[in-house]
Short mmCIF file of C-alpha atoms and ligand atoms in Angstrom, two decimals:
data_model
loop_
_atom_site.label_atom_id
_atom_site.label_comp_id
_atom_site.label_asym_id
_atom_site.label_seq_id
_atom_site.Cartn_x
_atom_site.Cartn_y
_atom_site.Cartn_z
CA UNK A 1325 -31.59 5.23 -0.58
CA UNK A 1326 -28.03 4.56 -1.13
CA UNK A 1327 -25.61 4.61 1.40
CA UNK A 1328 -23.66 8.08 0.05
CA UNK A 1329 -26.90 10.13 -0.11
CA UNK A 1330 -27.06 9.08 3.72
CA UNK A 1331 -23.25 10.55 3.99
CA UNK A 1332 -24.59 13.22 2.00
CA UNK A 1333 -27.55 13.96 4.71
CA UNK A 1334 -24.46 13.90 7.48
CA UNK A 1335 -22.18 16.17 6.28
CA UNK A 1336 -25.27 19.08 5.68
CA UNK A 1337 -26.41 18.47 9.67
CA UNK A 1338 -23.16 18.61 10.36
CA UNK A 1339 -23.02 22.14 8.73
CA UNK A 1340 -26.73 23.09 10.24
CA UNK A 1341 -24.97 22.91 13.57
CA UNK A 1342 -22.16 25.04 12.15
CA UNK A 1343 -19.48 22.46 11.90
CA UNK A 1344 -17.26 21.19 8.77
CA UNK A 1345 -17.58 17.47 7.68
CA UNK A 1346 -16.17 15.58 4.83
CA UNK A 1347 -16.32 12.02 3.72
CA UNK A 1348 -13.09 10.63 3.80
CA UNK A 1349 -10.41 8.17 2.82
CA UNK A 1350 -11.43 4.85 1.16
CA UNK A 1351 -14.88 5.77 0.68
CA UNK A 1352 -14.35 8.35 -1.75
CA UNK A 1353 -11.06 7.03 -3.86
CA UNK A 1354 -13.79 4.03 -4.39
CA UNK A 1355 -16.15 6.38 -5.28
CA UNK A 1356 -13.93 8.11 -8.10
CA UNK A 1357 -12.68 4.38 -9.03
CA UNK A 1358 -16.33 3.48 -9.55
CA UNK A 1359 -16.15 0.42 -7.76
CA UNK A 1360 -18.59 -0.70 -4.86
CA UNK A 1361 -18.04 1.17 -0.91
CA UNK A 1362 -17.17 -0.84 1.64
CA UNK A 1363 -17.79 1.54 4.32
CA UNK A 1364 -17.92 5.58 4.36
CA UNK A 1365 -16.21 7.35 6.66
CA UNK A 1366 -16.57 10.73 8.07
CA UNK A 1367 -14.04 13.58 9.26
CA UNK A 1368 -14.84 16.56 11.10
CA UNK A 1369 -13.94 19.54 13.38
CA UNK A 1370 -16.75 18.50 16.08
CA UNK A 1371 -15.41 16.87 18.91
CA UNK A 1372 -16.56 13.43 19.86
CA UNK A 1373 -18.78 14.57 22.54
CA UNK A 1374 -20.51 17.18 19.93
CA UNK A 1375 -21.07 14.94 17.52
CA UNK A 1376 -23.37 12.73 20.31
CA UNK A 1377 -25.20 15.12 20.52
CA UNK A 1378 -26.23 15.53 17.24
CA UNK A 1379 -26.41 12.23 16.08
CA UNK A 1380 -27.59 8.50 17.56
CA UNK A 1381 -23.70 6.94 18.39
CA UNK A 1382 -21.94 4.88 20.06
CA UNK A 1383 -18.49 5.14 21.35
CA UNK A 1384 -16.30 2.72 19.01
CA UNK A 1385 -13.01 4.32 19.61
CA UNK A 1386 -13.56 7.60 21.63
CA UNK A 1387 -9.67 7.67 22.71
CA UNK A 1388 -8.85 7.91 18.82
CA UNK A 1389 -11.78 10.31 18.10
CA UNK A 1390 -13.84 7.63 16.35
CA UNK A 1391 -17.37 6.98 17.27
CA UNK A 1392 -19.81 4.70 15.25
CA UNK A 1393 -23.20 7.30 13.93
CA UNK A 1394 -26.32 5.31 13.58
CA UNK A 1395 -28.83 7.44 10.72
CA UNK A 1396 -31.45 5.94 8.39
CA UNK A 1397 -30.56 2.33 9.50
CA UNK A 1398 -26.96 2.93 8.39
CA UNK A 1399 -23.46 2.92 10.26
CA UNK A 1400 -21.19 5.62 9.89
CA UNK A 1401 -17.81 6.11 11.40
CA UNK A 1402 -17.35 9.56 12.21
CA UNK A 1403 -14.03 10.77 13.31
CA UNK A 1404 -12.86 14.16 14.93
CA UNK A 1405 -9.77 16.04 12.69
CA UNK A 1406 -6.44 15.09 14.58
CA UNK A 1407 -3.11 15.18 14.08
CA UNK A 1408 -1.36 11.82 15.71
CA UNK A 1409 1.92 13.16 18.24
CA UNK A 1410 4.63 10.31 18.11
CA UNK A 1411 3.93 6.87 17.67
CA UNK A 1412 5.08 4.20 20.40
CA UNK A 1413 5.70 0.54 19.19
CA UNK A 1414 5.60 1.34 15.39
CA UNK A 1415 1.86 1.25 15.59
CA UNK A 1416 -0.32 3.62 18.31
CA UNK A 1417 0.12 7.14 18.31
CA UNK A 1418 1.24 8.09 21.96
CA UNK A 1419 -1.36 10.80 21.87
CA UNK A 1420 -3.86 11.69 20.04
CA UNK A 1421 -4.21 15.28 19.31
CA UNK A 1422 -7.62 16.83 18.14
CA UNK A 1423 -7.50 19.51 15.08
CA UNK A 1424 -9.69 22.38 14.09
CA UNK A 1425 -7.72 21.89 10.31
CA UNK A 1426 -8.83 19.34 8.18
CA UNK A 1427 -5.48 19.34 6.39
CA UNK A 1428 -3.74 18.28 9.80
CA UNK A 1429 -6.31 15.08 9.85
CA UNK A 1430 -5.01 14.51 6.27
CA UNK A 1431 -1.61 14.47 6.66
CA UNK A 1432 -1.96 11.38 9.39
CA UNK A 1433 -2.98 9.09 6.97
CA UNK A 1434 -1.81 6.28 5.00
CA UNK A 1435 -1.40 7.06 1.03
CA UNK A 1436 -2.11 9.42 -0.79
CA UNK A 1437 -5.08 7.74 -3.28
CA UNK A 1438 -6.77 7.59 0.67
CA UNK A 1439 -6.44 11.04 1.56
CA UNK A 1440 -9.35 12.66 -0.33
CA UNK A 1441 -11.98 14.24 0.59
CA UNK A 1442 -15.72 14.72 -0.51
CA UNK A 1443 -18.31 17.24 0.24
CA UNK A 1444 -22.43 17.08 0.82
CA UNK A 1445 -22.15 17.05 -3.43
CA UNK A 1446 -19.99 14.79 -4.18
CA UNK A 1447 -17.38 16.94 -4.96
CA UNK A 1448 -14.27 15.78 -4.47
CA UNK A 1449 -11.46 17.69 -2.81
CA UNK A 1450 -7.49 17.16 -3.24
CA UNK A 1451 -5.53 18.26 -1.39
CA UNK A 1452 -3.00 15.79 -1.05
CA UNK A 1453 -2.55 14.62 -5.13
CA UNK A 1454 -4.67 11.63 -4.19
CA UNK A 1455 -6.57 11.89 -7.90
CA UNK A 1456 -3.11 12.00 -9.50
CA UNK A 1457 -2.50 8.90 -7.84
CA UNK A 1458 -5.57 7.19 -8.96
CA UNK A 1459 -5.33 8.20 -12.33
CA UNK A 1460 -1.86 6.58 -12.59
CA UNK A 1461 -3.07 3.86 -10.39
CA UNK A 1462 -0.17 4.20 -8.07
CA UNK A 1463 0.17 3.92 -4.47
CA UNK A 1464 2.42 6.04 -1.92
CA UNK A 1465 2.24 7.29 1.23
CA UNK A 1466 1.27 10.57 2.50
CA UNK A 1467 4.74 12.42 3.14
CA UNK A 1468 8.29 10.51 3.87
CA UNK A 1469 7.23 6.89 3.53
CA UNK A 1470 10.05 5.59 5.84
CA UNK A 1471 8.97 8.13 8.46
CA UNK A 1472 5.39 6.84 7.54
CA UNK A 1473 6.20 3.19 8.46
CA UNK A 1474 8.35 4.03 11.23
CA UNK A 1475 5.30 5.60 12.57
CA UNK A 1476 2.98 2.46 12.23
CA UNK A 1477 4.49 -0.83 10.57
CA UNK A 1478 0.75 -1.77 9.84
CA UNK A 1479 0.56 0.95 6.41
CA UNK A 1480 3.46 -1.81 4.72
CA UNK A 1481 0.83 -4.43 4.85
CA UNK A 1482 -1.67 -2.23 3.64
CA UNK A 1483 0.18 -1.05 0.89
CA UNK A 1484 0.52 -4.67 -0.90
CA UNK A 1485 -3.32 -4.60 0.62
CA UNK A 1486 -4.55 -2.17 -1.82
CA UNK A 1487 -2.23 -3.98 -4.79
CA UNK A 1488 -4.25 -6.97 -4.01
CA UNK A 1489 -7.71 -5.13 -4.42
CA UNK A 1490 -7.26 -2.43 -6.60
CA UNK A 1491 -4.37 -4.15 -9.05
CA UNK A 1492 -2.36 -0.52 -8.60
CA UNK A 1493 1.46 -0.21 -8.16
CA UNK A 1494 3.50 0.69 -5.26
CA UNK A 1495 5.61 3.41 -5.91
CA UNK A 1496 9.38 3.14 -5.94
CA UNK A 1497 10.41 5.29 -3.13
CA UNK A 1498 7.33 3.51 -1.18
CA UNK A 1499 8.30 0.20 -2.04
CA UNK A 1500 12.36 0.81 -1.08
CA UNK A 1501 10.96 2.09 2.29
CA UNK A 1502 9.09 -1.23 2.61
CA UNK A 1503 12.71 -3.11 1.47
CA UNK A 1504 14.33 -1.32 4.32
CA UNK A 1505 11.94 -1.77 7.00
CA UNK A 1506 10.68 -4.58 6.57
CA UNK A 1507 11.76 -5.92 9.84
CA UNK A 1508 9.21 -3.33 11.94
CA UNK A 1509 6.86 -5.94 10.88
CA UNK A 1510 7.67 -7.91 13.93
CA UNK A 1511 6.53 -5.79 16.26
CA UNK A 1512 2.93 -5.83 15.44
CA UNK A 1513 0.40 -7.80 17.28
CA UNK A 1514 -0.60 -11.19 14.85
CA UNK A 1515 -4.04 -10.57 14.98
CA UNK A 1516 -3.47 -7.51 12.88
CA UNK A 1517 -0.86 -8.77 10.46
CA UNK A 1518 -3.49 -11.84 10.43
CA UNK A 1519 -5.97 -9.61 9.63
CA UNK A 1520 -4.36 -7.78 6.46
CA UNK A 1521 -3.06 -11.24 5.07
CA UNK A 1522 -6.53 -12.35 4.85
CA UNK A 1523 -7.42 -9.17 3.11
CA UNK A 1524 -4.52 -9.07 1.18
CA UNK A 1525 -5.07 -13.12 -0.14
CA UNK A 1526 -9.07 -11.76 -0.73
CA UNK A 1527 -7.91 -9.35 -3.21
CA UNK A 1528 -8.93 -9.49 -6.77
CA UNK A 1529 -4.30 -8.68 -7.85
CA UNK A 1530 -3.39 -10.77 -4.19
CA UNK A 1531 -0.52 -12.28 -6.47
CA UNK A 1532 1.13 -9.09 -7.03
CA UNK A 1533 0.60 -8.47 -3.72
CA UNK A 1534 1.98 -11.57 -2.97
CA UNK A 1535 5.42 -11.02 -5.15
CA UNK A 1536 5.43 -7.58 -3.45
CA UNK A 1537 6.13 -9.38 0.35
CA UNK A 1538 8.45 -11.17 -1.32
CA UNK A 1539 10.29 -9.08 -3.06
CA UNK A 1540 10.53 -6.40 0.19
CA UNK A 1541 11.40 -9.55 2.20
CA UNK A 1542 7.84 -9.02 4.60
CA UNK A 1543 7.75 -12.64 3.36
CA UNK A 1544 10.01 -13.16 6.21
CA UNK A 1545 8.46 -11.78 9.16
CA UNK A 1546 4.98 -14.10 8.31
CA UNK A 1547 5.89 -17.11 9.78
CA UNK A 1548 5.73 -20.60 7.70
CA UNK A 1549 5.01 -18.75 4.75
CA UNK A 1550 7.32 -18.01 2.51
CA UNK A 1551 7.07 -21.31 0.57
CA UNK A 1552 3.35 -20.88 -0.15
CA UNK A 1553 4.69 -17.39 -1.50
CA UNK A 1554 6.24 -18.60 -4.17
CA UNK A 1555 3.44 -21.49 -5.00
CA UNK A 1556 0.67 -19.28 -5.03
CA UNK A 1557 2.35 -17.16 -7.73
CA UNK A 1558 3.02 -20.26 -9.68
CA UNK A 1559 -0.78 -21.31 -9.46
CA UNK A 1560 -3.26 -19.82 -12.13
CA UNK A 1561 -6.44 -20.14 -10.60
CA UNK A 1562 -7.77 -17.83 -7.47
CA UNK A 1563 -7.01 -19.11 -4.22
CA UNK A 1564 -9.35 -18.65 -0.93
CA UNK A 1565 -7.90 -18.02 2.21
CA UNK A 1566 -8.56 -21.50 3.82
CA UNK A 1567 -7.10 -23.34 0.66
CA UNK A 1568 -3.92 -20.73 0.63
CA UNK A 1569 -3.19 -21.05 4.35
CA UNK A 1570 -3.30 -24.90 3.52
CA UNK A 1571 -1.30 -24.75 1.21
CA UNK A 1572 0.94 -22.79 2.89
CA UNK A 1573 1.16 -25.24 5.91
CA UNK A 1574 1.40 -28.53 4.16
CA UNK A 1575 4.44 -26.86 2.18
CA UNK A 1576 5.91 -25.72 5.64
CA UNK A 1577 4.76 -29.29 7.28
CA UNK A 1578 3.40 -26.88 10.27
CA UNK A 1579 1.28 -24.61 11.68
CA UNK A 1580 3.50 -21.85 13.57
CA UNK A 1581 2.47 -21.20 17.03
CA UNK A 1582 2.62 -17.41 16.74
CA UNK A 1583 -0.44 -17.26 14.11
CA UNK A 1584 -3.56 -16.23 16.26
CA UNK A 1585 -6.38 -18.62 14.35
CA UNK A 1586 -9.26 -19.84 15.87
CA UNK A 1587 -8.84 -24.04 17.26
CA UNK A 1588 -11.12 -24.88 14.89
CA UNK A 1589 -8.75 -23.47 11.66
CA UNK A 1590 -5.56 -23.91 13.68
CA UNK A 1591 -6.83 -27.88 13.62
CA UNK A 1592 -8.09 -27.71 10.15
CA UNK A 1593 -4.55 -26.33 8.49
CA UNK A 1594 -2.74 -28.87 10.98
CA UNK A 1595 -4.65 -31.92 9.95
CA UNK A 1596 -4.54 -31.53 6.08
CA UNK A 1597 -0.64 -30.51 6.52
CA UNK A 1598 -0.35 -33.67 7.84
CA UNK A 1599 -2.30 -35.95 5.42
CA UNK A 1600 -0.73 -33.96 2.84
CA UNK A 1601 2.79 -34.91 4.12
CA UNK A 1602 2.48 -38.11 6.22
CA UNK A 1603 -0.12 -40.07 4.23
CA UNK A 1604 1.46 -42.24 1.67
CA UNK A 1605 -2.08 -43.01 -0.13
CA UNK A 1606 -5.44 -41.65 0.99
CA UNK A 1607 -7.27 -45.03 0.95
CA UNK A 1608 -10.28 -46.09 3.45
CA UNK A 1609 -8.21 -46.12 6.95
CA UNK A 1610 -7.60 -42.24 6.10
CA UNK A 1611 -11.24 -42.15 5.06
CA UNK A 1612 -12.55 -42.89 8.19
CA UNK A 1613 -9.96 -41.32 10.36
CA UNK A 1614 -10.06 -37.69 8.93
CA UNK A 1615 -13.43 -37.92 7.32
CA UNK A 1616 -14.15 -37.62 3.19
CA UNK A 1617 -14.03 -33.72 3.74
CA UNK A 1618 -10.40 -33.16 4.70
CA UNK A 1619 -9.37 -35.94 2.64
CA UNK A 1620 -10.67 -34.14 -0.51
CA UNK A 1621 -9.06 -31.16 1.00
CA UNK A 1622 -5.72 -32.83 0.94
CA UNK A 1623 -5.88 -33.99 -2.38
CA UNK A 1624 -6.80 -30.80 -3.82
CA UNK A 1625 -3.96 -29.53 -1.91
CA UNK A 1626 -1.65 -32.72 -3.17
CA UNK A 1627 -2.85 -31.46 -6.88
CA UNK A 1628 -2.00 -27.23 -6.37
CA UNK A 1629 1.67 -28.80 -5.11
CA UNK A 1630 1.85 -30.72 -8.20
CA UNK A 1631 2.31 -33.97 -5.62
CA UNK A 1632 -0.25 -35.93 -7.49
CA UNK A 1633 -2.90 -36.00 -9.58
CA UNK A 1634 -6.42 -35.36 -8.78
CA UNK A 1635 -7.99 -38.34 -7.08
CA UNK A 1636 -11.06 -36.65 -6.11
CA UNK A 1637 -13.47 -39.13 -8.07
CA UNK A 1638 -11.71 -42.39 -6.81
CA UNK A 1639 -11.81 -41.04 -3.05
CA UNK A 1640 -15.65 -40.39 -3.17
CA UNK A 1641 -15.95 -43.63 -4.98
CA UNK A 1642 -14.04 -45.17 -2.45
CA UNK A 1643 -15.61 -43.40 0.56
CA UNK A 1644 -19.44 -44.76 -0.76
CA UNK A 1645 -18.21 -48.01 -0.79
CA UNK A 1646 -17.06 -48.12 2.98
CA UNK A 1647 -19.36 -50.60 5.01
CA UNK A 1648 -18.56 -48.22 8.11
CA UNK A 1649 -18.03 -44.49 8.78
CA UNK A 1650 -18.14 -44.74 12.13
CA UNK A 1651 -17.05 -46.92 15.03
CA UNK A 1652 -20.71 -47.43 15.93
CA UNK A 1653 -21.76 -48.74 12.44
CA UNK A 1654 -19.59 -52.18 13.76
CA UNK A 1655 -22.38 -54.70 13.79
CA UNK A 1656 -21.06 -55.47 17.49
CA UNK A 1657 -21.88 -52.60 19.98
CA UNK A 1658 -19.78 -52.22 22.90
CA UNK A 1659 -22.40 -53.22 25.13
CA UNK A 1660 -22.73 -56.64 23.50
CA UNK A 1661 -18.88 -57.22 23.66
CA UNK A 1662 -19.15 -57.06 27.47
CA UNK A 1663 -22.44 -58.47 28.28
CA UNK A 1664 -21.20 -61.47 25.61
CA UNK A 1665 -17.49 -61.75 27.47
CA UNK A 1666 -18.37 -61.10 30.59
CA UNK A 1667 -15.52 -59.34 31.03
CA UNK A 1668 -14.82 -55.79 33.05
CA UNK A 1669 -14.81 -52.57 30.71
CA UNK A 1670 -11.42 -51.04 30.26
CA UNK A 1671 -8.87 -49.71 27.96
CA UNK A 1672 -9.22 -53.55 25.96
CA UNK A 1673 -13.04 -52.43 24.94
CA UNK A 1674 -11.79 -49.31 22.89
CA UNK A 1675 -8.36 -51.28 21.30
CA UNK A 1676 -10.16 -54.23 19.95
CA UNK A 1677 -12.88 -52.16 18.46
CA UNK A 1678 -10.54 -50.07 16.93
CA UNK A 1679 -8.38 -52.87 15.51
CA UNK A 1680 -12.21 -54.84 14.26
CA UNK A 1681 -12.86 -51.41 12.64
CA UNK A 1682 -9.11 -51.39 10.86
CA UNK A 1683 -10.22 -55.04 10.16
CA UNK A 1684 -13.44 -54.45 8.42
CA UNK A 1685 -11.87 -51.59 6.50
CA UNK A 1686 -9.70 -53.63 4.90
CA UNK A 1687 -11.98 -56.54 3.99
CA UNK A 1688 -9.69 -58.60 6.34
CA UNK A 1689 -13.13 -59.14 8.28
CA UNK A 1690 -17.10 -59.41 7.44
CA UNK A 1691 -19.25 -56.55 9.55
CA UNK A 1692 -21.55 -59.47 10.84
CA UNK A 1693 -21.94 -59.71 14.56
CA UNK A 1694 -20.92 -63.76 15.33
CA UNK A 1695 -17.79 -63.20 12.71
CA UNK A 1696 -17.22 -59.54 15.40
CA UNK A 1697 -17.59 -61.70 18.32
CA UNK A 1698 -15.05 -64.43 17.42
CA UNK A 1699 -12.41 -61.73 16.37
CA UNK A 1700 -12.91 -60.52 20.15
CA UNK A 1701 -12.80 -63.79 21.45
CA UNK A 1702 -9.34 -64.82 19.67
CA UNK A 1703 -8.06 -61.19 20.48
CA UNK A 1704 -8.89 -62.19 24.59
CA UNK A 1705 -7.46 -65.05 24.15
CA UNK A 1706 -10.85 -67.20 24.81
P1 LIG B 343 -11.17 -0.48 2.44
O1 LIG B 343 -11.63 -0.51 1.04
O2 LIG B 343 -10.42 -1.68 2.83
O3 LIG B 343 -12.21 -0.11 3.44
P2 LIG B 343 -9.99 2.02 3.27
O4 LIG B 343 -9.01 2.93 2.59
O5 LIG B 343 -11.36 2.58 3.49
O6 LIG B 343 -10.04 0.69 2.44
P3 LIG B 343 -9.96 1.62 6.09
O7 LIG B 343 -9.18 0.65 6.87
O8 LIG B 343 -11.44 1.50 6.04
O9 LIG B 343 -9.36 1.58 4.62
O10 LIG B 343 -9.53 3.07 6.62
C1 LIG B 343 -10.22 4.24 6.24
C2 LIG B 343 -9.23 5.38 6.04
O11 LIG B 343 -8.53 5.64 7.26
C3 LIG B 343 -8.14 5.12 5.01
O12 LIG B 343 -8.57 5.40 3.71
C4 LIG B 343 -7.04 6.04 5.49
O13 LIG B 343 -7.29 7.39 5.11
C5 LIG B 343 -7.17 5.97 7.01
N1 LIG B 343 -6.34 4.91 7.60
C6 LIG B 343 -6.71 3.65 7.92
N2 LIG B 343 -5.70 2.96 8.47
C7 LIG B 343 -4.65 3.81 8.52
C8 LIG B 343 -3.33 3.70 9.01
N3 LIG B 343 -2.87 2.56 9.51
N4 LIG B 343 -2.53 4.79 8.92
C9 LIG B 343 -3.00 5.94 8.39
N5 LIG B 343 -4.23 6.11 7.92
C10 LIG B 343 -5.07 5.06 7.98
MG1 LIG B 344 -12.86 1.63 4.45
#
């Protein structure tokens, strides 16, 4: 069964044990878009207590009324009616205030195309000129939008957010807000900001998104990059958030601390900034220092720069014609060098093998292990 006859199931329970539900938000302006749910959401009068009762849950975010409803091997967020008192740091409400009015839970949120509501039919219910919104495919917050953004920074970034994915505009007195406060960006935590870029470069319309950061100045307040801005609007084709962020980087030569990416991408955007800007010519030292993978990642990065042109065939080429890949593909292990020499292991081991390897590489040496062993035995001085 699909996932809204589930919702559907919910909201008539919900009314069995005498309370009011609605689904809510994203779920339904999807829903009269006609484009695939990502989740459904759930309002309603019953505290978050009562609704644990009623259904199987588990407490996602109890303090803001949320809890997660398991039913028919489907997750639902289900969250109590509540008005929000005043917000601290541009971001959390201060308290959280429970409401027996549904129209008090609807004047909390974010824009108006997300402030819908549908019943156990599928009826929708507009209270807040949300369908007006859709129909003109235009996006602005519920109420005052620079009171809105005072409130929580976070709705700016979702604002070019749903430009990205749904392609709609941001309405003038929205987007003047945005110009103007612009700098409350900075107080949100990264891994939120973080979070909406990636969303934001996901989108199907993430370049008018993108000329929307730009042109409120957010651009500014997302560290390293503004340049990759500007050169993903240039660039026809679809980008993917790894290839953007490099992109991004190589254009802003690093990776600024204050983004909160995993090592492993952190490493990734750092190394192919750095081919990108400190290799001269990808030939086979590169090759074998970054590997074939990151290589072809900086020259497809080299090409979107319009840097160079695409080398991708010559680099494979050039990478399946290496004699070694690795440092133990030398014909002359380690353990021969010092058996052979007679000589103590130390630091000497590690620089000579990386000099025969540098040596080999460059056809300056054969892999054999006699024509190894004499290169170590001229390097010791023997
Ligand atoms: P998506 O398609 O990305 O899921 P969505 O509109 O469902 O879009 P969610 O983040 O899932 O977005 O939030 C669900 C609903 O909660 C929104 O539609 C909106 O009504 C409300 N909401 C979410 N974040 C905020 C916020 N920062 N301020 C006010 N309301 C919000
Ligand atoms: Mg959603």
């Amino acid at each position: 069964m699909e996932k809204i006859r589930k919702a559907q199931k919910i909201i008539r329970i919900f009314r069995k044990h005498e309370f009011e539900a609605y689904i809510v938000g994203g779920a339904v302006r999807d829903h009269v878009l006609n484009i695939p749910l990502t989740d459904i959401d759930i309002t309603t009068n019953a505290k978050p207590h009562e609704v644990s009762k009623i259904f199987k849950t588990e407490p996602t975010g109890v303090k803001y009324g949320t809890v997660t409803a398991f039913f028919e091997d489907e997750q639902f967020e289900i969250t109590t009616y509540r008005q929000d008192g005043s917000y601290d740091d541009n971001r959390h409400p201060s308290e959280i205030v429970f409401s027996d009015n549904v129209l008090d839970d609807l004047s909390r949120r974010d824009f108006r195309m997300n402030g819908l509501l549908m019943d156990d039919n599928l009826n929708v219910i507009d209270h807040v000129e949300g369908l007006e919104d859709i129909k003109q495919k235009v996006i602005q917050t519920i109420g005052d939008p620079a009171h809105s953004f005072k409130e929580d920074s976070l709705r700016m970034l979702r604002a070019a957010y749903f430009e990205s994915k749904l392609g709609f505009k941001i309405h003038m007195d929205t987007l003047v807000a945005m110009r103007n406060q612009a700098g409350l960006i900075e107080n949100l935590a990264n891994e939120r900001v973080l979070q909406e870029m990636i969303k934001i470069i996901k989108g199907e319309h993430a370049k008018k998104a993108f000329i929307t950061l730009m042109d409120t100045g957010i651009d500014k307040y997302l560290p390293g990059l503004e340049k990759g801005l500007i050169q993903a609007v240039k660039i026809k084709k679809k980008l993917t958030v790894d290839i953007f962020f490099m992109m991004a980087f190589s254009l802003n030569k690093i990776v600024p601390k204050a983004w909160k990416f995993s090592n492993k991408h952190r490493h990734r955007y750092q190394t192919i900034s750095h081919i990108v800007n400190r290799v001269k010519k990808i030939d086979e030292l590169t090759l074998y220092e970054y590997g074939i993978e990151n290589c072809l990642l900086a020259n497809h990065i080299q090409v979107l720069l319009g840097y160079d042109e695409d080398k991708e065939k010559a680099i494979r080429h050039m990478y399946d014609k290496m004699t070694i890949k690795s440092e133990l593909d030398l014909k002359l292990s380690a353990t021969e060098m010092l058996e052979r020499t007679q000589k103590k292991a130390g630091s000497w081991v590690g620089n000579i093998r990386k000099e025969s390897v540098e040596k080999v590489l460059k056809n300056e040496i054969e892999n054999e292990k006699e024509v190894l062993y004499s290169y170590v035995l001229e390097k010791i001085g023997e």
